[in-house]
CSV table of C-alpha atoms and ligand atoms in Angstrom, one decimal:
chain,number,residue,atom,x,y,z
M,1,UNK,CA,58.3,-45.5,8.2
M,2,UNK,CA,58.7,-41.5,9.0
M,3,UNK,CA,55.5,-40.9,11.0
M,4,UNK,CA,54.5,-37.4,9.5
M,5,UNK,CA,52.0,-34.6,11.1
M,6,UNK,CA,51.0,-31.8,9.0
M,7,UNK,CA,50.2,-28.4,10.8
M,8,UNK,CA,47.4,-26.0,8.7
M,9,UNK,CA,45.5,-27.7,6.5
M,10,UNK,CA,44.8,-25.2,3.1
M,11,UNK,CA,46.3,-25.4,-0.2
M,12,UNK,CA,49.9,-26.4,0.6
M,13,UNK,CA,49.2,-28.6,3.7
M,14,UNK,CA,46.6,-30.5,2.1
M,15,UNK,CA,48.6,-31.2,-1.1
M,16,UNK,CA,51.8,-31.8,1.0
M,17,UNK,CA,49.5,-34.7,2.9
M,18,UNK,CA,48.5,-36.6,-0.4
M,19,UNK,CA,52.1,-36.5,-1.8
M,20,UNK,CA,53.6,-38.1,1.9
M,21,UNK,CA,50.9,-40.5,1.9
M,22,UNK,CA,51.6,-41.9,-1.7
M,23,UNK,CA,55.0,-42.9,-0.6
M,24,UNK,CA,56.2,-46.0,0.6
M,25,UNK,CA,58.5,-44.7,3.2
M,26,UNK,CA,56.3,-41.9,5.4
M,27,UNK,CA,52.7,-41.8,6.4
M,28,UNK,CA,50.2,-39.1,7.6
M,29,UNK,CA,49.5,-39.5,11.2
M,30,UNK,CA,47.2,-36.7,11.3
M,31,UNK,CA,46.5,-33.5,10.3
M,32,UNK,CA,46.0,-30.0,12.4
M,33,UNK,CA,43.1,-27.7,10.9
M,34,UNK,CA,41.7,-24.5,12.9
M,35,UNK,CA,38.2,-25.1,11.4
M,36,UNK,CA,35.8,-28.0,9.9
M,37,UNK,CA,35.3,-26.4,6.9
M,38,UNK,CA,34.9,-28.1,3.4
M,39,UNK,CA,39.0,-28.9,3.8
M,40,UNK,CA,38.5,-30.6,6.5
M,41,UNK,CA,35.6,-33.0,5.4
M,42,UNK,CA,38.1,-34.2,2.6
M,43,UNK,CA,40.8,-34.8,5.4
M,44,UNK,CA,38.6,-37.3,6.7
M,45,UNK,CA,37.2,-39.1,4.1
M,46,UNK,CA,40.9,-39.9,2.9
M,47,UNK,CA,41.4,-41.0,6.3
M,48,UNK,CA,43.9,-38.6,8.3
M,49,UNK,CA,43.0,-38.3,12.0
M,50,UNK,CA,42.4,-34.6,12.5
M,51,UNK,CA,43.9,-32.3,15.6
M,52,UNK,CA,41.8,-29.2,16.5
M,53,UNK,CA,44.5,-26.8,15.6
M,54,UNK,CA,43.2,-24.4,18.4
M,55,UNK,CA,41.9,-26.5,21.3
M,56,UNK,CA,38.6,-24.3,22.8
M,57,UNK,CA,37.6,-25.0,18.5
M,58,UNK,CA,37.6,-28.5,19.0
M,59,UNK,CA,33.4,-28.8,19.6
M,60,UNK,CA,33.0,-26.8,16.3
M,61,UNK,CA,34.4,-30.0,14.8
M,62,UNK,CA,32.3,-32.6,16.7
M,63,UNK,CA,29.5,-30.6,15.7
M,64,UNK,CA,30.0,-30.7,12.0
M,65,UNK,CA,30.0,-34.3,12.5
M,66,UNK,CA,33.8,-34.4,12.2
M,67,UNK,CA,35.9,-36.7,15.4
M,68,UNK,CA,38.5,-35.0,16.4
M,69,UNK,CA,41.8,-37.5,18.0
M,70,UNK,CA,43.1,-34.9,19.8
M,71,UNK,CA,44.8,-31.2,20.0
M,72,UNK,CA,47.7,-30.0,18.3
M,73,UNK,CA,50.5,-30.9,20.9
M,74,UNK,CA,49.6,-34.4,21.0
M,75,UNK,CA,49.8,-34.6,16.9
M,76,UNK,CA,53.5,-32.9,17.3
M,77,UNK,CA,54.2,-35.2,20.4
M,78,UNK,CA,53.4,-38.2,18.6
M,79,UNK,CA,55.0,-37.2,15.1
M,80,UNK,CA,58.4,-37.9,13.7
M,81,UNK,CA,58.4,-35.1,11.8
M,82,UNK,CA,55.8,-31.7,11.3
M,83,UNK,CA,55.2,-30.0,8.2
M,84,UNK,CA,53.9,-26.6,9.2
M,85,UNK,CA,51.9,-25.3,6.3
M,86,UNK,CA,50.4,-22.5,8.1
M,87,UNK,CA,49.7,-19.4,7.0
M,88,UNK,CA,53.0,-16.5,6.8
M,89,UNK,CA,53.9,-16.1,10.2
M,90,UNK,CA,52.3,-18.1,12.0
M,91,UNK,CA,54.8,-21.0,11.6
M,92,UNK,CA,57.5,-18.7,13.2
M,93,UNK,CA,55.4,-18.8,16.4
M,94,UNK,CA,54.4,-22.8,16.0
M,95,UNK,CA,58.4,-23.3,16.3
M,96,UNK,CA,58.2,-23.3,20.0
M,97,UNK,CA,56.0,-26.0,20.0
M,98,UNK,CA,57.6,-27.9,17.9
M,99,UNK,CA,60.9,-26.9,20.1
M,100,UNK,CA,59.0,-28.0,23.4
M,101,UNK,CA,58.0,-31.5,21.9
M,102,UNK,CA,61.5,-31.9,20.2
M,103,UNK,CA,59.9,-32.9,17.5
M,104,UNK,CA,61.8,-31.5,13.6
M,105,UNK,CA,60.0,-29.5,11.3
M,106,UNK,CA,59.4,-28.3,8.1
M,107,UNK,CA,58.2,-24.6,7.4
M,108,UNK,CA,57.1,-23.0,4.1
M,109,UNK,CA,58.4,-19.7,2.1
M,110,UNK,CA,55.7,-17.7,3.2
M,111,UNK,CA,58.1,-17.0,6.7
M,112,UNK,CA,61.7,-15.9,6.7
M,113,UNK,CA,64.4,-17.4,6.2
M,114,UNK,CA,65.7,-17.3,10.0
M,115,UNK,CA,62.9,-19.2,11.5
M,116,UNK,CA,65.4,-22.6,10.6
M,117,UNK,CA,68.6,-23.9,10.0
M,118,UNK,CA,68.2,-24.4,6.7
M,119,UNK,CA,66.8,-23.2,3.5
M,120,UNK,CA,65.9,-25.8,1.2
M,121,UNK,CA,65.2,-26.6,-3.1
M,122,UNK,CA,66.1,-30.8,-3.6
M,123,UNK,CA,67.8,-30.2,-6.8
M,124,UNK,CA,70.0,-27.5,-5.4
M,125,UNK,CA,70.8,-27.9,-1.5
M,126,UNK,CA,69.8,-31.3,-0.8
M,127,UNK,CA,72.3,-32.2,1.1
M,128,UNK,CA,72.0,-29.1,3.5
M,129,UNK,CA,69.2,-30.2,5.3
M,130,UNK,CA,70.9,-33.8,6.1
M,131,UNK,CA,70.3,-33.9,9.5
M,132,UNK,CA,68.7,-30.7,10.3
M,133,UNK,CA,66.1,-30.2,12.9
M,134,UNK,CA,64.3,-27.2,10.8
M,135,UNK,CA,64.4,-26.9,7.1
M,136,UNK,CA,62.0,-24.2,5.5
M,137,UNK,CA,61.1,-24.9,1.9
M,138,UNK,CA,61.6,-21.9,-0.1
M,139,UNK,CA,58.8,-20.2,-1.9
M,140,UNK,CA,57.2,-21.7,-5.2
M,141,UNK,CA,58.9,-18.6,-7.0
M,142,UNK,CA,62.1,-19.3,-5.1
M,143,UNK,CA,61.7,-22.9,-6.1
M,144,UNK,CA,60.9,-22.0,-9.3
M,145,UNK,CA,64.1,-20.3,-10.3
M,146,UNK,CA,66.6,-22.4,-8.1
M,147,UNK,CA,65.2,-25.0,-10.3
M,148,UNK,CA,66.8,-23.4,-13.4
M,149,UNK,CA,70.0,-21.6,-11.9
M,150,UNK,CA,70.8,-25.4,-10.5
M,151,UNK,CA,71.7,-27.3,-13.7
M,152,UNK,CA,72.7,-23.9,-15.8
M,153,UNK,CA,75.4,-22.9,-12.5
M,154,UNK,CA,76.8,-26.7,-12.6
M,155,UNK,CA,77.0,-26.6,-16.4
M,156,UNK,CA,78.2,-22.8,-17.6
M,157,UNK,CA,78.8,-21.2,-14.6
M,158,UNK,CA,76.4,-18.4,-13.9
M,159,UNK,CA,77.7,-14.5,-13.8
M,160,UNK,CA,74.3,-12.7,-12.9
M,161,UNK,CA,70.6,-13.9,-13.0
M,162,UNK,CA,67.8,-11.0,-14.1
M,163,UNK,CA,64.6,-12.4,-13.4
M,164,UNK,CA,61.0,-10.2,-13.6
M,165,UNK,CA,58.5,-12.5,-11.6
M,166,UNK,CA,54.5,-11.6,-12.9
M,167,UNK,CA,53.0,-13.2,-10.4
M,168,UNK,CA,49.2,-14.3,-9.9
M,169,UNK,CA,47.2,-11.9,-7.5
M,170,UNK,CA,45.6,-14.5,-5.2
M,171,UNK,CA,44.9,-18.9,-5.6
M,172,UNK,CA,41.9,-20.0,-7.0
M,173,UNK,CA,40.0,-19.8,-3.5
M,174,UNK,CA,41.0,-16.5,-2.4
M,175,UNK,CA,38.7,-14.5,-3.3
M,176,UNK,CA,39.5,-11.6,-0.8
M,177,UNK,CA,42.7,-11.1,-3.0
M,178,UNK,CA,43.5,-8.7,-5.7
M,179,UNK,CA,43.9,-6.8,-7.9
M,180,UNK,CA,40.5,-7.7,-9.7
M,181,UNK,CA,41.5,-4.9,-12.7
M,182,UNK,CA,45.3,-3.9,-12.7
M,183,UNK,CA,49.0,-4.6,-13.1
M,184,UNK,CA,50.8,-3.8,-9.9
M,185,UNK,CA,54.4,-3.5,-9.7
M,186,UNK,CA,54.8,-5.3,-6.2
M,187,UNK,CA,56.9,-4.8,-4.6
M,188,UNK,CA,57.4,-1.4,-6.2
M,189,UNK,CA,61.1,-1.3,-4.4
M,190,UNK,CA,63.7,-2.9,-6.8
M,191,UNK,CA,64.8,-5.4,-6.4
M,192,UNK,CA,62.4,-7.8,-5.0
M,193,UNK,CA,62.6,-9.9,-2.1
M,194,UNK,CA,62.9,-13.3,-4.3
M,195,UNK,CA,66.2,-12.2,-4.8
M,196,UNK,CA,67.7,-12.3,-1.7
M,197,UNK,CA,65.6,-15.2,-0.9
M,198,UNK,CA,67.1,-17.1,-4.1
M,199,UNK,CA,70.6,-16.4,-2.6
M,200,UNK,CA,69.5,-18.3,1.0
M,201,UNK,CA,70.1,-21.3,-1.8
M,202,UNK,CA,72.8,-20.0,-3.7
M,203,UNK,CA,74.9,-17.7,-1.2
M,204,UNK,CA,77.4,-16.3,-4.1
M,205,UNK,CA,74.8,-15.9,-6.9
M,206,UNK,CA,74.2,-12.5,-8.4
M,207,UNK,CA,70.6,-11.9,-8.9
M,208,UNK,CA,68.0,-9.0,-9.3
M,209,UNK,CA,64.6,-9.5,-9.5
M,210,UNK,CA,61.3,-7.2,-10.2
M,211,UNK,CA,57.7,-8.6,-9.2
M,212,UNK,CA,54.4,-7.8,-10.8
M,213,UNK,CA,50.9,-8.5,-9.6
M,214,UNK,CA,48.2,-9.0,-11.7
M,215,UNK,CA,44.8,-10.4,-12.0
M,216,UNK,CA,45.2,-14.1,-12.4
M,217,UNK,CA,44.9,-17.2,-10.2
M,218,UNK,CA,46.2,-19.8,-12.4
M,219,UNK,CA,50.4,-19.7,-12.1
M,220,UNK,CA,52.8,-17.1,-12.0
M,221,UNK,CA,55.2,-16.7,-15.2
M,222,UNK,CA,58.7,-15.8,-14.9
M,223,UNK,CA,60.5,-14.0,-17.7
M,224,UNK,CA,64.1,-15.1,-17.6
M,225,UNK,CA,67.8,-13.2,-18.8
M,226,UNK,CA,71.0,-14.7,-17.3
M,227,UNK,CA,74.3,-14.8,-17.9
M,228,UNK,CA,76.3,-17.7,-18.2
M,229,UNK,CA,79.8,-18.2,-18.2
M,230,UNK,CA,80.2,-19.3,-21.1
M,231,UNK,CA,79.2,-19.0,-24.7
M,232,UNK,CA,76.2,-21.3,-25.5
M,233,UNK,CA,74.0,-22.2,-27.7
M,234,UNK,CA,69.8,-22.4,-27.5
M,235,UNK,CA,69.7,-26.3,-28.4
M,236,UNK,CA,72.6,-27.2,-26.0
M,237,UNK,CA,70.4,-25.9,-23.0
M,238,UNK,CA,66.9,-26.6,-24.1
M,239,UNK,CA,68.6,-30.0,-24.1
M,240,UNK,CA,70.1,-29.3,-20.5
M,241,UNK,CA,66.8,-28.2,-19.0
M,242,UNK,CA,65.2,-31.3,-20.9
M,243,UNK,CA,67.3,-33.7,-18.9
M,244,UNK,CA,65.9,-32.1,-15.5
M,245,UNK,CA,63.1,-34.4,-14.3
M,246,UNK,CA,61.1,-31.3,-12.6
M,247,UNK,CA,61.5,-28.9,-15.7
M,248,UNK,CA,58.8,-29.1,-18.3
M,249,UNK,CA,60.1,-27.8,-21.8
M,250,UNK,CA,57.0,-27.1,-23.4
M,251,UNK,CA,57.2,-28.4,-27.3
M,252,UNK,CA,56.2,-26.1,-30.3
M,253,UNK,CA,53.5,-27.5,-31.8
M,254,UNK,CA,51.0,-28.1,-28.6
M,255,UNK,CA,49.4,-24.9,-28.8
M,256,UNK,CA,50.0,-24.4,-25.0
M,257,UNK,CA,50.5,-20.1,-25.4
M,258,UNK,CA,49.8,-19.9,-21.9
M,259,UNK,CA,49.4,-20.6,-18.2
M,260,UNK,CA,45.1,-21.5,-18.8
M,261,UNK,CA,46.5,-24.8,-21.3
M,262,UNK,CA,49.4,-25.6,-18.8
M,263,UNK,CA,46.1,-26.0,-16.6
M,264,UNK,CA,44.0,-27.5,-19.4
M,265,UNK,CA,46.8,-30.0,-19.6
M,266,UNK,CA,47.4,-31.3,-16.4
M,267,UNK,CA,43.8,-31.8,-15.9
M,268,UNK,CA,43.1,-33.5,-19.1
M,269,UNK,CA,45.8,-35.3,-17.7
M,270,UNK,CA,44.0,-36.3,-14.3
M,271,UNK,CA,46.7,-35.1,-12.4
M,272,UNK,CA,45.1,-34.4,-8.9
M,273,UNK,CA,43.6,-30.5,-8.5
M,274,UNK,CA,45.0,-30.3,-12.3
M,275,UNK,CA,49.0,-29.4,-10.5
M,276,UNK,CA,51.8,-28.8,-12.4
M,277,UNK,CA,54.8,-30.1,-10.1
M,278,UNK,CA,57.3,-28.7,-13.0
M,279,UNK,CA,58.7,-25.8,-13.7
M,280,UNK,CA,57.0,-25.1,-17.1
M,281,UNK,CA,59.4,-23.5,-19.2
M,282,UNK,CA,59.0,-22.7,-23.5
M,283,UNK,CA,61.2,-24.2,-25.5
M,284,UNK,CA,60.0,-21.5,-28.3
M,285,UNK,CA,61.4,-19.0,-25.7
M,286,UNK,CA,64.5,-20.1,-25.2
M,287,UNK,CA,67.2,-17.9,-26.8
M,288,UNK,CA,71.0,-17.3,-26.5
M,289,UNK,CA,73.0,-14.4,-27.3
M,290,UNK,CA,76.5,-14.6,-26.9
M,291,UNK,CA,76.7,-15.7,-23.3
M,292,UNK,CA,73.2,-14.6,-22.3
M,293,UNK,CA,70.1,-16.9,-22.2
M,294,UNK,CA,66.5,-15.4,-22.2
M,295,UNK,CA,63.6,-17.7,-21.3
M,296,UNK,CA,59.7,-17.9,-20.0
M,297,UNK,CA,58.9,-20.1,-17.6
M,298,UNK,CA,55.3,-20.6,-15.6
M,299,UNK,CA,55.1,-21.8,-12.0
M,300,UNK,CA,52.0,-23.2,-10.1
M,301,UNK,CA,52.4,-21.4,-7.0
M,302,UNK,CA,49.8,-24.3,-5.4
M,303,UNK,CA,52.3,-27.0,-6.4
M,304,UNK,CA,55.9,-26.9,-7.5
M,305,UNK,CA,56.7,-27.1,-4.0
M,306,UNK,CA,55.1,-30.1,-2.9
M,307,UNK,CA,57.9,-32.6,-4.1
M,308,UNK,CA,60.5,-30.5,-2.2
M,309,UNK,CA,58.6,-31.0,1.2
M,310,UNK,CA,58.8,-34.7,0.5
M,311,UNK,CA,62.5,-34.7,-0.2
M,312,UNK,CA,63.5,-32.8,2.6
M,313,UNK,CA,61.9,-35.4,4.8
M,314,UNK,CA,64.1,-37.7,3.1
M,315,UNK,CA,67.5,-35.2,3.4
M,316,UNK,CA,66.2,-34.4,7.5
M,317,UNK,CA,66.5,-38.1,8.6
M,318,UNK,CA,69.4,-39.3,6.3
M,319,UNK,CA,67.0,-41.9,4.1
M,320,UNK,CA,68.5,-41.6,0.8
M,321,UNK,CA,70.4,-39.5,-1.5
M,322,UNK,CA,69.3,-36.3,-3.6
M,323,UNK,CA,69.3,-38.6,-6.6
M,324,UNK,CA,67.3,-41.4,-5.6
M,325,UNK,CA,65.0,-39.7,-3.3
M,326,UNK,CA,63.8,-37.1,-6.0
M,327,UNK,CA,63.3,-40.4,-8.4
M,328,UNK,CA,61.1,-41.9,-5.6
M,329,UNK,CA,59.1,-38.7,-5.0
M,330,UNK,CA,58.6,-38.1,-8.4
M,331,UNK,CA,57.7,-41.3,-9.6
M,332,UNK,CA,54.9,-41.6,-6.3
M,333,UNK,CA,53.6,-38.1,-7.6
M,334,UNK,CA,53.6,-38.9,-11.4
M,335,UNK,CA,56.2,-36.2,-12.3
M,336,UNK,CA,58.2,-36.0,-15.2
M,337,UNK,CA,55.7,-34.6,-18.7
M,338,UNK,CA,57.5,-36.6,-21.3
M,339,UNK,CA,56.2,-37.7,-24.8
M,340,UNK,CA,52.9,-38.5,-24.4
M,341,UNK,CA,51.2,-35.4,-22.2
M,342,UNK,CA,47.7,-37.2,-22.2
M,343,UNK,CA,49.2,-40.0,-19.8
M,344,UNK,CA,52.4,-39.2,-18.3
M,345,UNK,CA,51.2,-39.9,-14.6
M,346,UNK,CA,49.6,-43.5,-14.9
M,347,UNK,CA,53.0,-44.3,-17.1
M,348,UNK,CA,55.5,-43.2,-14.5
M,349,UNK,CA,53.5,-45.1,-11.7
M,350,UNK,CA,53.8,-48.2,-14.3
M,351,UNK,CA,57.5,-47.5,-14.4
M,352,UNK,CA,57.5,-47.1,-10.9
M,353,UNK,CA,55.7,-50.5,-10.3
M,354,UNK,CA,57.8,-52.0,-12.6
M,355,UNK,CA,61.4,-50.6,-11.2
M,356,UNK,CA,60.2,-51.8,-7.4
O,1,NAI,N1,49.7,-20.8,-1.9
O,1,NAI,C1,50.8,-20.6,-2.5
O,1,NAI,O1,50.9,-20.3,-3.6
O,1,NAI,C2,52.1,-20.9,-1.8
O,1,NAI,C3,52.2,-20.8,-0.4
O,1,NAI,N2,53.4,-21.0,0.2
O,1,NAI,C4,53.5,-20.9,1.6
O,1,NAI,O2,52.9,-22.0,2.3
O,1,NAI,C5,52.4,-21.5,3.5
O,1,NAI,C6,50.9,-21.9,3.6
O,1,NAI,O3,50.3,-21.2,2.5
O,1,NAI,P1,48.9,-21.6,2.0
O,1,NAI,O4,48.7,-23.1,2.0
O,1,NAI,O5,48.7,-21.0,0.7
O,1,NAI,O6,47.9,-21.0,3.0
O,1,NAI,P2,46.4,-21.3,3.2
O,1,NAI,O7,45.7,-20.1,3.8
O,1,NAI,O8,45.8,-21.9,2.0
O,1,NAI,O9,46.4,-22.5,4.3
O,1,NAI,C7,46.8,-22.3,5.6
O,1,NAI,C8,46.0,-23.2,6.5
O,1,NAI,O10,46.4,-23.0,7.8
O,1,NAI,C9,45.3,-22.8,8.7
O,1,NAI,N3,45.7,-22.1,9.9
O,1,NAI,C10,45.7,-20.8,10.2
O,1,NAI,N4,46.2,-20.6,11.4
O,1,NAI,C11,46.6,-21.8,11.9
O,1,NAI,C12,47.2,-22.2,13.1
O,1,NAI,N5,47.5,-21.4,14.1
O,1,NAI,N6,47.4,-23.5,13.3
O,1,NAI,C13,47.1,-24.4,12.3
O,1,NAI,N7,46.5,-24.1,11.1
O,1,NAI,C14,46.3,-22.8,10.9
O,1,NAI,C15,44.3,-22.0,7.8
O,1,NAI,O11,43.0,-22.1,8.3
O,1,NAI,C16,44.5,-22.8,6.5
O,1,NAI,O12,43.7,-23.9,6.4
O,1,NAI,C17,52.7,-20.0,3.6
O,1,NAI,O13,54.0,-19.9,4.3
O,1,NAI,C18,52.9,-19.6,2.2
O,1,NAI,O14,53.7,-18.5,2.0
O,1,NAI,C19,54.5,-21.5,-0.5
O,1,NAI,C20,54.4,-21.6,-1.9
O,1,NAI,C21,53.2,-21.3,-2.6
O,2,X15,O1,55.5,-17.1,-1.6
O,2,X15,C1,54.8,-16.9,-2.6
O,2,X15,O2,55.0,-15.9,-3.5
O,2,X15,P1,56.1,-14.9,-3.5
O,2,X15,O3,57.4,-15.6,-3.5
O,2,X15,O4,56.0,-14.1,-4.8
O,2,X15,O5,56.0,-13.9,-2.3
O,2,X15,C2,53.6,-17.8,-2.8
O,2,X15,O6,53.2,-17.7,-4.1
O,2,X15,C3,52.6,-17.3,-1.9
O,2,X15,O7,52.4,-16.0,-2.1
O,2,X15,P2,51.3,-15.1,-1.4
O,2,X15,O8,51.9,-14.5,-0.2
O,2,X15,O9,50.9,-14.1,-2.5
O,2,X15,O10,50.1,-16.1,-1.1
């Protein structure tokens, strides 16, 4: 059993928690939070011991009726492993800590690349971060593209990816974010930084990307050209992308036209804070001509990277392979949309059940 600490406990840290603690082969051993705020109360009621983050705020937590099992240091003492989910930048300066301690860790997109060994996407690079000591799970935009250059590079070959990423101003709770009334180009410097970032996955890849803000909280949506190798056709990838567990080909005929009934459905769904662990991808949209493939695809920025954080626990101490360890994490989560959209996460936790 991997004994797992997370370090900053917001939108990723929190959701990264539930996922580790719904598998059979890791547990939570605590949690780090600068602050008892509403966050921290749900921390405790689903039982993780929490570390004051920043010792001297350690009263502010016994006074909000919330016990605190110690500071920071003893969490990444007595963990296996540490998630960082801390904001951008501030995981850089944890890594001494974690350093000191000699204790691995995993870091998020928001810092660069250099702050580990290893840049990370399951499907892509699993085997990268075998052994590793610090492994940084790329970006949810990063995520969301290596998920789709993966199987189209093994399959066709791929000659140059041209993505434009419109991505959503701030999440739901960040209400200090913008913009509240525009369409920014950001960055206004082409290409964008997902770009290069894409390539700390896939080193030879040509890629250019643009990215948009604008005002929405609900997912970013990618708008997709690339060319392949080879000359396809539309049915022949639709039917690649299908066969990818954490792609969602959306199905004419649902009346999803956009990112608010992605959200509808995974709540109506009772997936847990309504995520959408797939890349969410139209089938209407996808079109070939000659050897280039245009396609939309939405991301939820709060989630598509959570199942990559649980694998590259797996790839960091050697406990499976890619295949079997994405199988495992997906089927704790309830990944995988297939036929029936209304139920698809109590029916792969049956299958799950079932297979173990
Ligand atoms: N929210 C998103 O859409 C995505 C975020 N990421 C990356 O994940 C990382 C975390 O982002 P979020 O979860 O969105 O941020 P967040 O702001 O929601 O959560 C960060 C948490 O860390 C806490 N914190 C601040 N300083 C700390 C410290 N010194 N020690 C411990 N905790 C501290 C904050 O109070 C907060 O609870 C960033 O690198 C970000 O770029 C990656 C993919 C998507
Ligand atoms: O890394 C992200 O986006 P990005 O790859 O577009 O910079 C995450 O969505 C977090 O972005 P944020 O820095 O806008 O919170």
């Amino acid at each position: 059993m991997i004994r797992v600490g997370v370090n900053g406990y917001g939108t990723i840290g929190k959701r990264v928690a539930d996922a580790v603690e719904a598998q059979p082969d890791m547990e939570i051993i605590g949690v780090a939070k600068t602050q008892p705020n509403f966050e921290a109360h749900t921390a405790v009621k689903r039982g993780y011991p929490m570390y004051a983050a920043i010792p001297e705020r350690a009263p502010l937590f016994a006074e909000a009726g919330i016990e605190v099992a110690g500071e920071v240091d003893e969490l990444v003492a007595e963990a296996d492993i540490i998630v960082d989910c801390t904001p951008s930048g501030i995981g850089e300066q944890n890594r001494e800590l974690y350093e000191t301690h000699h204790t691995p860790a995993i870091f998020q997109g928001g810092e660069s690349a250099d702050v580990a060994d290893v840049s990370f996407n399951a499907r892509s690079n699993f085997d990268a971060a075998r052994d590793a000591d610090y492994v940084r799970v790329v970006s949810c935009n990063t995520t969301g593209l290596s998920r789709v250059i993966a199987p189209l590079e093994e399959e066709y070959g791929v000659e140059k990816v041209r993505a434009t990423l419109v991505r959503r101003g701030g999440d739901p709770g960040q209400n200090s974010r913008g913009p509240i009334n525009d369409i920014l180009p950001n960055p206004i410097k082409v290409p964008s930084h997902h770009g290069p970032d894409v390539k700390t996955i896939f080193p030879d890849l040509e890629i250019d990307t643009l990215g948009l803000k604008v005002p929405a909280t609900l997912m970013h949506v990618h708008a997709l050209n690339v060319t392949l190798g080879d000359d396809v056709t539309g049915a022949h990838v639709r039917q690649l992308l299908e066969d990818e567990d954490r792609i969602y080909v959306i199905p004419e005929g649902l009346g999803i036209d956009g990112a608010g009934k992605l959200k509808d459905l995974a709540l109506d769904a009772g997936r847990p804070r309504g995520d959408l662990w797939e890349n969410c991808v139209w089938g209407e949209s996808i079109g070939v001509n000659g050897r280039d493939l245009y396609l939309f695809q939405a991301i939820h920025q709060e989630s598509d990277v959570i199942p990559e954080n649980v694998d590259a626990i797996r790839a960091m101490f050697d406990l499976e392979d890619k295949e079997t360890s994405m199988q495992r994490t997906d089927r704790q989560l309830g990944v995988g949309i297939s036929g029936d959209p209304s139920g698809f996460s109590e029916q792969a936790r049956a299958e799950f059940a079932d297979d173990d």
